[in-house]
Coordinates of C-alpha atoms in Angstrom, one line a residue:
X17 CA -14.5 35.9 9.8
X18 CA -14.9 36.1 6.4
X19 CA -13.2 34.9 3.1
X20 CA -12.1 31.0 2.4
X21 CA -10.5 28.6 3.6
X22 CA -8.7 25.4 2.6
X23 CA -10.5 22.4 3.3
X24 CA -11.1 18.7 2.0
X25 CA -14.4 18.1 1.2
X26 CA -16.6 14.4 0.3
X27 CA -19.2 14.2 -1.5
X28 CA -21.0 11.4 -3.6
X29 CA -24.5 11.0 -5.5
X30 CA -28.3 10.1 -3.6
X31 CA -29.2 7.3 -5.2
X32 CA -31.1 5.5 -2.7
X33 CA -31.1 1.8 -3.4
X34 CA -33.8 0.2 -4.4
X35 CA -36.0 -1.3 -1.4
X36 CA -33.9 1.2 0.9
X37 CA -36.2 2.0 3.9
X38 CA -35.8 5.9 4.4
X39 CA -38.4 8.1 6.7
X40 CA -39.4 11.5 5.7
X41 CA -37.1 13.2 7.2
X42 CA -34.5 12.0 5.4
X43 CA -35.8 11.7 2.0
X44 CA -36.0 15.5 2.8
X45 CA -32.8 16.3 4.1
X46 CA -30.5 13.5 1.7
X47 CA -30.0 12.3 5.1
X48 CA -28.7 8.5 6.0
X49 CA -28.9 6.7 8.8
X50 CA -26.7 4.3 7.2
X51 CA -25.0 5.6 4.2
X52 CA -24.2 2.3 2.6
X53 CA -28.1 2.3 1.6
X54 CA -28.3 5.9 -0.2
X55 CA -24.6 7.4 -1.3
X56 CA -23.1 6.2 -4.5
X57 CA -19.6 7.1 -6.1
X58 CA -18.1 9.0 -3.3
X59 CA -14.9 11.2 -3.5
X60 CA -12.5 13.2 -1.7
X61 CA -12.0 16.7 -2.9
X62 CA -9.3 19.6 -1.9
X63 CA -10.1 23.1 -2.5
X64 CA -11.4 26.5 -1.2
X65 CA -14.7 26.6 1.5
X66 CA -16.3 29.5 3.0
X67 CA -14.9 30.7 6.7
X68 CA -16.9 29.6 9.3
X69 CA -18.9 31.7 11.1
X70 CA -20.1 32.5 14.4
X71 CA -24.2 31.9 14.2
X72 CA -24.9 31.5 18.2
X73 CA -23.6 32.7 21.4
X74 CA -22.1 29.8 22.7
X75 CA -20.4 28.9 19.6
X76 CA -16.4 29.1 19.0
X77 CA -14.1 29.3 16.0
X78 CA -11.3 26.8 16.3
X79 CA -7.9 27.3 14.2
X80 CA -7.9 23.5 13.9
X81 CA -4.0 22.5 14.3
X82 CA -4.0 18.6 14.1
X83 CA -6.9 16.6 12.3
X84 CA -6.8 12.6 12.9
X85 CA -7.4 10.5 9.9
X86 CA -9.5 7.7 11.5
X87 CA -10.3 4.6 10.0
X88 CA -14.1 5.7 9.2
X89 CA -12.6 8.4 7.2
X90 CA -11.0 5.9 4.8
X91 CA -14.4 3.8 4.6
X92 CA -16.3 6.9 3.8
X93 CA -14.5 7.2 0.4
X94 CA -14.2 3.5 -0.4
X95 CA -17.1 1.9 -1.9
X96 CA -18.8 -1.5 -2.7
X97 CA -19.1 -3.3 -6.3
X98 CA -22.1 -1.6 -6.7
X99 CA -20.4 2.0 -6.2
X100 CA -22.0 2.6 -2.6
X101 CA -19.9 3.7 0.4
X102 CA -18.9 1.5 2.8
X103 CA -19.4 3.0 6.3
X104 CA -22.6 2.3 7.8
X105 CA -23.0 4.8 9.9
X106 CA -25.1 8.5 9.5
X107 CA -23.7 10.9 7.0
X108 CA -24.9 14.1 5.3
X109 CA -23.2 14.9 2.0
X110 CA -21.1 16.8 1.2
X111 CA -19.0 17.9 3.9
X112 CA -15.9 18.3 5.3
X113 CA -14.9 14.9 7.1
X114 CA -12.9 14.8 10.1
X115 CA -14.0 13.8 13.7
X116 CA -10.7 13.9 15.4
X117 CA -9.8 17.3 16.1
X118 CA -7.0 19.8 18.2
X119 CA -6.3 23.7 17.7
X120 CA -6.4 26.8 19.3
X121 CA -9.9 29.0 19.9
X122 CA -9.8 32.5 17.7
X123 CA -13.3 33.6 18.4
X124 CA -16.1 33.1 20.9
X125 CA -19.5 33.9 20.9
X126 CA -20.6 36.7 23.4
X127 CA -22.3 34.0 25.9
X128 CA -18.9 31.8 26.1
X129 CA -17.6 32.2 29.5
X130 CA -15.4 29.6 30.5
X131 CA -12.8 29.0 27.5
X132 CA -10.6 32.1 25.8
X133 CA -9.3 32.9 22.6
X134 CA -6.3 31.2 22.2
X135 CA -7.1 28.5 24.5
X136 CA -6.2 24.9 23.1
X137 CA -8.2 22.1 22.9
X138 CA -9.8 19.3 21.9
X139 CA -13.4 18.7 20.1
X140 CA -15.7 16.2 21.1
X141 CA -17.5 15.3 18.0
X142 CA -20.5 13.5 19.3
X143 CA -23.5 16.2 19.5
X144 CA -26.6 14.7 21.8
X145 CA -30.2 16.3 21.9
X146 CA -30.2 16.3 25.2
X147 CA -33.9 15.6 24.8
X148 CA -34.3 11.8 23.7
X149 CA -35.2 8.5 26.0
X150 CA -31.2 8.1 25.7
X151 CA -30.5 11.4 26.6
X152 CA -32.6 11.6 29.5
X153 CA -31.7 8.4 30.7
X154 CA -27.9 10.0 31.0
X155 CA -26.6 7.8 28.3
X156 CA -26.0 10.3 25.8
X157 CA -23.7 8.1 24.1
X158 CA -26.5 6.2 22.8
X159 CA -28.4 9.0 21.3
X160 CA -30.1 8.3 18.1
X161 CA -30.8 11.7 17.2
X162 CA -26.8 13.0 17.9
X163 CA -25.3 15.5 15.5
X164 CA -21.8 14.0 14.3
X165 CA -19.4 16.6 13.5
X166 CA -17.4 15.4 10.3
X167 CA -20.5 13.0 9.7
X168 CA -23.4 14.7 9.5
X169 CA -21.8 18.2 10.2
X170 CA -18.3 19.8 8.7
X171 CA -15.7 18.5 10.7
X172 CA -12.2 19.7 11.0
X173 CA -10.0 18.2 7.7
X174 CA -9.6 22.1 7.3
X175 CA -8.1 25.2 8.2
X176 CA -11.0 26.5 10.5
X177 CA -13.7 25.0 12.4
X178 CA -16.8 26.3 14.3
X179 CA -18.8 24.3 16.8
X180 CA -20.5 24.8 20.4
X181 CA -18.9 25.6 23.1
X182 CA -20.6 22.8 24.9
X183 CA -18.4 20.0 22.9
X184 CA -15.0 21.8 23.5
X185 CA -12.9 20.2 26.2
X186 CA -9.2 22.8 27.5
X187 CA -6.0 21.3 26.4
X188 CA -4.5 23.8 29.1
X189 CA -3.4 21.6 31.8
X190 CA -1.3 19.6 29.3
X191 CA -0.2 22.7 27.4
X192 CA 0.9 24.1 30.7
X193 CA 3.2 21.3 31.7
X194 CA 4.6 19.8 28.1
X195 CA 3.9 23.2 25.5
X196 CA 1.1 23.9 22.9
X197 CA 2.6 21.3 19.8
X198 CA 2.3 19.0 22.5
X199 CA -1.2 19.4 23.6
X200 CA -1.9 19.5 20.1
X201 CA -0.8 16.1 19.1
X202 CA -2.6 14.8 22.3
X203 CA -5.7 16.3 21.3
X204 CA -5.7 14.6 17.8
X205 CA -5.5 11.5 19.4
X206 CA -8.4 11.8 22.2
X207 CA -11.3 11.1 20.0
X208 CA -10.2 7.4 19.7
X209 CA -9.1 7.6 23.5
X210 CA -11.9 9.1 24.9
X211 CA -14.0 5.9 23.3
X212 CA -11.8 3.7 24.6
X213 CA -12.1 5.0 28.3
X214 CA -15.9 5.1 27.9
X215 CA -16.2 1.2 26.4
X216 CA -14.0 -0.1 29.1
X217 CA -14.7 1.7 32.4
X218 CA -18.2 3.4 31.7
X219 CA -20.0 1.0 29.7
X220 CA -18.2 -2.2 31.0
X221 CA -17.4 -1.1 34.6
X222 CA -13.5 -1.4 34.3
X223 CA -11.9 -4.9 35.7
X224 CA -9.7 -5.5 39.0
X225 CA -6.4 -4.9 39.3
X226 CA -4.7 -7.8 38.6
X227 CA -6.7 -8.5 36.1
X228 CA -5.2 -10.2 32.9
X229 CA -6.5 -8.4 29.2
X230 CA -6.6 -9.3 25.6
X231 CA -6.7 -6.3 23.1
X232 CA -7.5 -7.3 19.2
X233 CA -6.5 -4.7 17.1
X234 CA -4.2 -1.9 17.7
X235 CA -5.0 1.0 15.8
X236 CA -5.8 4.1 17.7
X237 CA -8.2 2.8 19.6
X238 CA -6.8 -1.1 21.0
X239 CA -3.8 1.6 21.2
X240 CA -5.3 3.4 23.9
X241 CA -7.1 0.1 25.3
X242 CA -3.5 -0.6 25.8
X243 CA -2.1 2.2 27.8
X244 CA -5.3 2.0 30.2
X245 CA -5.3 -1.4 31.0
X246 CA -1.7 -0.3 32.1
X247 CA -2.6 2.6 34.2
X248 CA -6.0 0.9 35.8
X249 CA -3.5 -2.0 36.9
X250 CA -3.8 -5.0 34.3
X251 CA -1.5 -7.9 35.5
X252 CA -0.6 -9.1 32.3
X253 CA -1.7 -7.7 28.7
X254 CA -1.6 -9.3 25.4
X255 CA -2.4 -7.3 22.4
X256 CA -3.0 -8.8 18.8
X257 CA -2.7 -6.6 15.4
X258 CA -1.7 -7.6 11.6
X259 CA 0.9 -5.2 11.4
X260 CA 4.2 -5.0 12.7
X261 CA 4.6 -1.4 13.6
X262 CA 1.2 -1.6 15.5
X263 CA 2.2 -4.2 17.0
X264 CA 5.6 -2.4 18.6
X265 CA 3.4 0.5 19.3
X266 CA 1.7 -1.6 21.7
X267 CA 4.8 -3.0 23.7
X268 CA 6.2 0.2 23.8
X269 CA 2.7 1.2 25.6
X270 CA 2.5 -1.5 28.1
X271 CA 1.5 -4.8 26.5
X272 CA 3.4 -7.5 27.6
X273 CA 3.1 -9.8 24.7
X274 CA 2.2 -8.7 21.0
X275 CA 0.8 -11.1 18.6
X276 CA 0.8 -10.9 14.7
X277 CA -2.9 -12.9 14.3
X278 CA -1.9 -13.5 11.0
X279 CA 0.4 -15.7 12.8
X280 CA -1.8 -17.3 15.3
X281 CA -4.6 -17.9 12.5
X282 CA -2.8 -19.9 10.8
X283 CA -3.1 -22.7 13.1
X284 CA -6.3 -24.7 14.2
X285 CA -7.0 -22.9 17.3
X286 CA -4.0 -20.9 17.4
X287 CA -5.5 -17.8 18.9
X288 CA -7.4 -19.6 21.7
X289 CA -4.3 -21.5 22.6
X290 CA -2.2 -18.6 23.0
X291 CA -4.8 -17.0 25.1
X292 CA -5.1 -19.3 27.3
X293 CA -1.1 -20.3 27.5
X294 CA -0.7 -16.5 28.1
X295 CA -3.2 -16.6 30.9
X296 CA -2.0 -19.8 32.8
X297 CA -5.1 -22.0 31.3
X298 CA -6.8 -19.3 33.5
X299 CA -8.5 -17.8 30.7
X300 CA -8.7 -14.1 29.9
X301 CA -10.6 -11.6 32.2
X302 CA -11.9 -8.6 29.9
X303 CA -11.2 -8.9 26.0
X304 CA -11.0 -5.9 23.9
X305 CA -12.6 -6.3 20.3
X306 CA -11.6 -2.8 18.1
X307 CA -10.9 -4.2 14.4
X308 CA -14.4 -4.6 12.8
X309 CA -13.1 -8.4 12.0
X310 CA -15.9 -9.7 15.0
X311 CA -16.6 -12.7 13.1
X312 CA -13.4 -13.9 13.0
X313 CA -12.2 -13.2 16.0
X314 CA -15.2 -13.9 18.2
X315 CA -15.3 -18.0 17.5
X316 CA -11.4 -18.0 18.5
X317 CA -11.5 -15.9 22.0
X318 CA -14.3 -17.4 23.3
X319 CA -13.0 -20.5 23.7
X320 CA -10.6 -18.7 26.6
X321 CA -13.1 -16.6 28.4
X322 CA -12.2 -16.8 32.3
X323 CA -15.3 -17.1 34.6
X324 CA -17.0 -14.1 34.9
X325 CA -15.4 -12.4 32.2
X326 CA -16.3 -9.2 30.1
X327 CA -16.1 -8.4 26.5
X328 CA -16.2 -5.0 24.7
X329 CA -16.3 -4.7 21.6
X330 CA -15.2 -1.2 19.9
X331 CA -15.2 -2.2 16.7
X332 CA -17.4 -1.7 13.9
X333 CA -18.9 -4.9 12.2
X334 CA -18.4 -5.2 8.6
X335 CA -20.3 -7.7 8.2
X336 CA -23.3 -10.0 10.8
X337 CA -21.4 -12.2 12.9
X338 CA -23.8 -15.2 14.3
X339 CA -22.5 -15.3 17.8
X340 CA -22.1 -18.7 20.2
X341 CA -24.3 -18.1 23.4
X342 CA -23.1 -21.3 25.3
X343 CA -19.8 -20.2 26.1
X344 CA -21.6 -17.1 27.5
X345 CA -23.7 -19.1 29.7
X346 CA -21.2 -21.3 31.1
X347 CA -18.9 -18.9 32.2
X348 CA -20.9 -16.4 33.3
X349 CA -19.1 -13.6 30.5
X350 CA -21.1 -10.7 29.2
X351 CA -20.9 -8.5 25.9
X352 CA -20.9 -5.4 25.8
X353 CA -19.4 -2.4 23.4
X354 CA -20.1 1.3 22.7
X355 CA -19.5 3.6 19.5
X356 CA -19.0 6.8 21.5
X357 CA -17.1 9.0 23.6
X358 CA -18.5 11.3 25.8
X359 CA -17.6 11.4 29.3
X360 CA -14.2 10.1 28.5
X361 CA -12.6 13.7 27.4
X362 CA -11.7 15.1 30.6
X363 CA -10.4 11.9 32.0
X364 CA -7.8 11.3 29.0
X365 CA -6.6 14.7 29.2
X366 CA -6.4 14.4 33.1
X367 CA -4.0 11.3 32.9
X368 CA -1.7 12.8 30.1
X369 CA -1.4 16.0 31.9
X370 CA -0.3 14.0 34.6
X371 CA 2.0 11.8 32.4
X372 CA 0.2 8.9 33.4
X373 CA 0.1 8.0 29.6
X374 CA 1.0 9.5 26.2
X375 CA -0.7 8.8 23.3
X376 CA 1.0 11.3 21.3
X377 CA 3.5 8.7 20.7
X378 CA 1.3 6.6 18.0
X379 CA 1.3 9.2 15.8
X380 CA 3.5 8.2 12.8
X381 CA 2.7 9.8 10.0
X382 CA 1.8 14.1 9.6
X383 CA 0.9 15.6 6.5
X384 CA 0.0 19.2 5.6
X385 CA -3.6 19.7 4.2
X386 CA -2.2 20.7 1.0
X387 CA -1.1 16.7 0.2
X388 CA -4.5 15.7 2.4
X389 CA -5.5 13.3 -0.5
X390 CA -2.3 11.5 -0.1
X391 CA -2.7 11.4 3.9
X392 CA -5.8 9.5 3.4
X393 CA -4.3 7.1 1.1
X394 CA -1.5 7.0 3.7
X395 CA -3.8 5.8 6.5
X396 CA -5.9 3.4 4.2
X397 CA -3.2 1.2 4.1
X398 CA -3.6 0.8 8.4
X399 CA -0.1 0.3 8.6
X400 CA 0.9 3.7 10.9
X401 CA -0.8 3.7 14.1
X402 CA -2.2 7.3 13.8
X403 CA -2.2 9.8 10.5
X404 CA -2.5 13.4 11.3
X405 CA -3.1 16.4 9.1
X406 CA -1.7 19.8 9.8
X407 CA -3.9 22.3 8.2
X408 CA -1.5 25.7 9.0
X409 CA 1.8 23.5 7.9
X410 CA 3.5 25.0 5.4
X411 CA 2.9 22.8 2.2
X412 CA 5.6 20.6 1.7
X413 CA 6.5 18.3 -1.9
X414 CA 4.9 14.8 -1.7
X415 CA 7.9 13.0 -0.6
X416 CA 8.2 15.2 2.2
X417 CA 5.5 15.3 3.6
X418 CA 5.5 12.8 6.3
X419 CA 8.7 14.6 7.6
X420 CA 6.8 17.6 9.0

C-alpha cells in the first residue's frame, strides 16, 4: 500500500525530569517506562500519516473499522501542573494512540495462513517477547519487555493499521451469526473485555456459582465484569459507578443493584453498610476494583470482605494507596489484579457468538475520525460507557457526529 492516510497522532516534548531514573536503552530510544517521568506538554493531532506497510511475512493490514477511546487514551493527553502526562505507563512518542481495535484484513503477508483478506477481527494489543522469565513462565501478561500497540507502537485511531498476525483474533463466528457492523462494534469493545475475563477467571481463579459480587466502577471494563459475573453464575451483583448512565448500563447487563458512590460516600461508612446489607451481613465474595480511585475505595470494602474472599483490582492507581493487612488476615481474603489481556480474546468472542453476552450494547457515543479530537473530549468527560471512532465514516458536522 502506498500513499496516506488519515490518522490522529500524540506527541509531546523529552524532557526527562530532573532525578528521573532512565537506563540506556531508553535515553536512546526516548523510551519511558513510565511516561509521567519523561513527556512534557502532550497533544492530540489530526492529519495525514504514511500507509502502513507490510515489512514481514506474518504481518497483516487491517482496514481498522471501530477504534475504542479508552480511558488511558484521555490520560495520555492530560497532563500535571508541571506539564507532564499523566499515564504511568510505557509510551514512545509520537504515535498514533489507540489500543482497542476492530476491522477487516486487506492484505497478508505471504507466510499468513490461517486468516484471509476480508476477514474481521479483533487486535490484541499486548505484544510479549516470548523470551523473558514472564514469558517463559506462560504468564505473558506480565511481560516487562511487551510491545504495546497504540503505546509504544501505532495503534489503530486511524484509517489503516498493520500488525502481526500472531495478535489477530477472527471475528467470523460472530460475523456469521449477527453481520459484519456487528462483529465490528464487538471487537471495539473486547480489549477491555478480554482484561476483564483474564483478572477474574485467569489471574483470580473465577468464584462459585452462587457467589455474591461487588463491581466498583463501570466503565468498559466493571462493564464487562458485570456481564461475566452473570454468565459464570453470580447470585447476586451489585455494581457501583459515579455516573448515571453507567450505572443503567449495568442493570441492563445483569447487576441486580446499582449504586451512585457519590451517594454512599456521603455517609460514615455508607459503602461498607450497603455491602454488607446487600449481602445478608454475609459479606461480599470477590470484589471487582476498575476505577483507579483504590485508595478510596479500598478502606470502605474491606470492612465487608466475606471469609475467604478475593479481590481484583483492574484499575490503575493514580496515586499510592497504604493498604490495611488485618482485614486480610482475618478473613482469609487475597489481592490480586492484572493490567492485561491475553488469553481472554477467544473466550469473549466465543460467548457473544453464542449470545451469551453483548457488550456491543455500552457503546454510546461513535464519531468519525474526521471530528476525532472532539471524540476524545467526548470520552474525557467518563460519562458514556464506551466512545468509538469510525475511521471509513463519512465525515459528519460536529453536532452530528454522535448520530452515526
Amino acid at each position: 500500500m502506498t500513499g496516506t492516510m488519515l490518522a490522529i497522532t500524540l506527541s509531546a516534548d523529552w524532557e526527562p525530569r530532573e532525578g528521573a531514573r532512565l537506563t540506556s536503552n531508553e535515553l536512546a530510544g526516548h523510551f519511558a517506562g513510565d511516561a509521567r517521568q519523561v513527556w512534557r506538554n502532550p497533544h492530540f493531532q489530526l492529519g495525514q500519516r504514511p500507509l502502513p506497510r507490510i515489512d514481514a511475512p506474518g504481518d497483516v493490514i487491517v482496514k481498522v473499522h471501530r477504534a475504542g477511546i479508552a480511558r488511558s487514551n484521555c490520560k495520555m493527553g492530560d497532563s500535571d501542573a508541571e506539564g507532564y502526562v499523566l499515564l504511568p505507563y510505557r509510551m514512545r512518542l509520537p504515535l498514533i494512540p489507540g489500543h482497542e481495535i476492530a476491522g477487516e484484513i486487506v492484505e497478508k503477508g505471504t507466510a499468513v495462513r490461517h486468516l484471509q483478506v476480508g476477514d474481521p477481527v479483533a487486535i490484541q494489543a499486548l505484544q510479549p517477547c516470548g523470551s523473558c522469565r514472564a514469558c517463559l513462565q506462560g504468564k505473558p501478561n506480565q511481560c516487562l519487555e511487551t510491545g504495546f500497540s497504540g503505546f509504544t507502537s501505532d495503534g489503530g485511531m486511524a484509517q489503516y493499521f498493520v500488525t502481526s498476525a500472531r495478535f489477530v483474533h477472527s471475528l467470523l463466528p460472530v460475523a456469521e451469526r449477527f453481520g459484519f457492523d456487528r462483529a465490528m462494534d464487538v471487537g471495539a469493545v473486547c480489549e477491555p473485555a478480554a482484561m476483564a475475563y483474564v483478572g477474574l477467571f485467569r489471574q483470580a481463579g473465577g468464584f462459585l456459582p452462587g457467589a455474591t459480587i461487588a463491581i466498583f466502577g463501570c466503565g468498559p471494563i466493571g462493564l464487562s465484569c458485570v456481564s461475566l459475573a452473570r454468565c459464570a453464575g453470580a447470585a447476586k451483583i451489585v455494581a457501583f459507578d459515579r455516573t448515571q448512565n453507567r450505572l443503567r448500563h449495568a442493570l441492563a447487563l445483569g447487576a441486580d443493584m446499582a449504586v451512585n458512590v457519590r451517594d454512599a460516600a456521603d455517609q460514615e461508612n455508607g459503602v461498607s453498610e450497603a455491602l454488607l446489607e446487600f449481602s445478608g451481613g454475609m459479606g461480599i465474595d470477590l470484589v471487582i476494583e476498575a476505577t483507579g480511585d483504590a485508595w478510596n475505595l479500598f478502606p470502605q470494602f474491606e470492612k465487608a470482605l466475606a471469609i475467604g474472599a478475593k479481590v481484583v483490582s483492574l484499575g490503575v492507581e493514580r496515586k499510592p494507596m497504604p493498604i490495611s493487612l488485618f482485614p486480610y488476615q482475618e478473613t482469609g481474603a487475597w489481592l490480586t489484579g492484572t493490567m492485561g489481556h491475553i488469553g481472554g480474546f477467544e473466550p469473549l468472542i466465543a460467548l457473544h457468538a453464542s449470545e451469551r453476552m453483548d457488550l456491543s450494547t455500552i457503546i454510546d457515543a461513535r464519531f468519525d475520525l474526521a471530528n476525532g479530537l472532539q471524540a476524545l473530549q467526548v470520552a474525557s468527560r467518563f460519562d458514556e460507557a464506551k466512545v468509538v471512532l469510525l475511521p471509513h465514516a463519512e465525515p459528519a458536522s460536529i453536532g452530528d457526529a454522535q448520530a452515526i
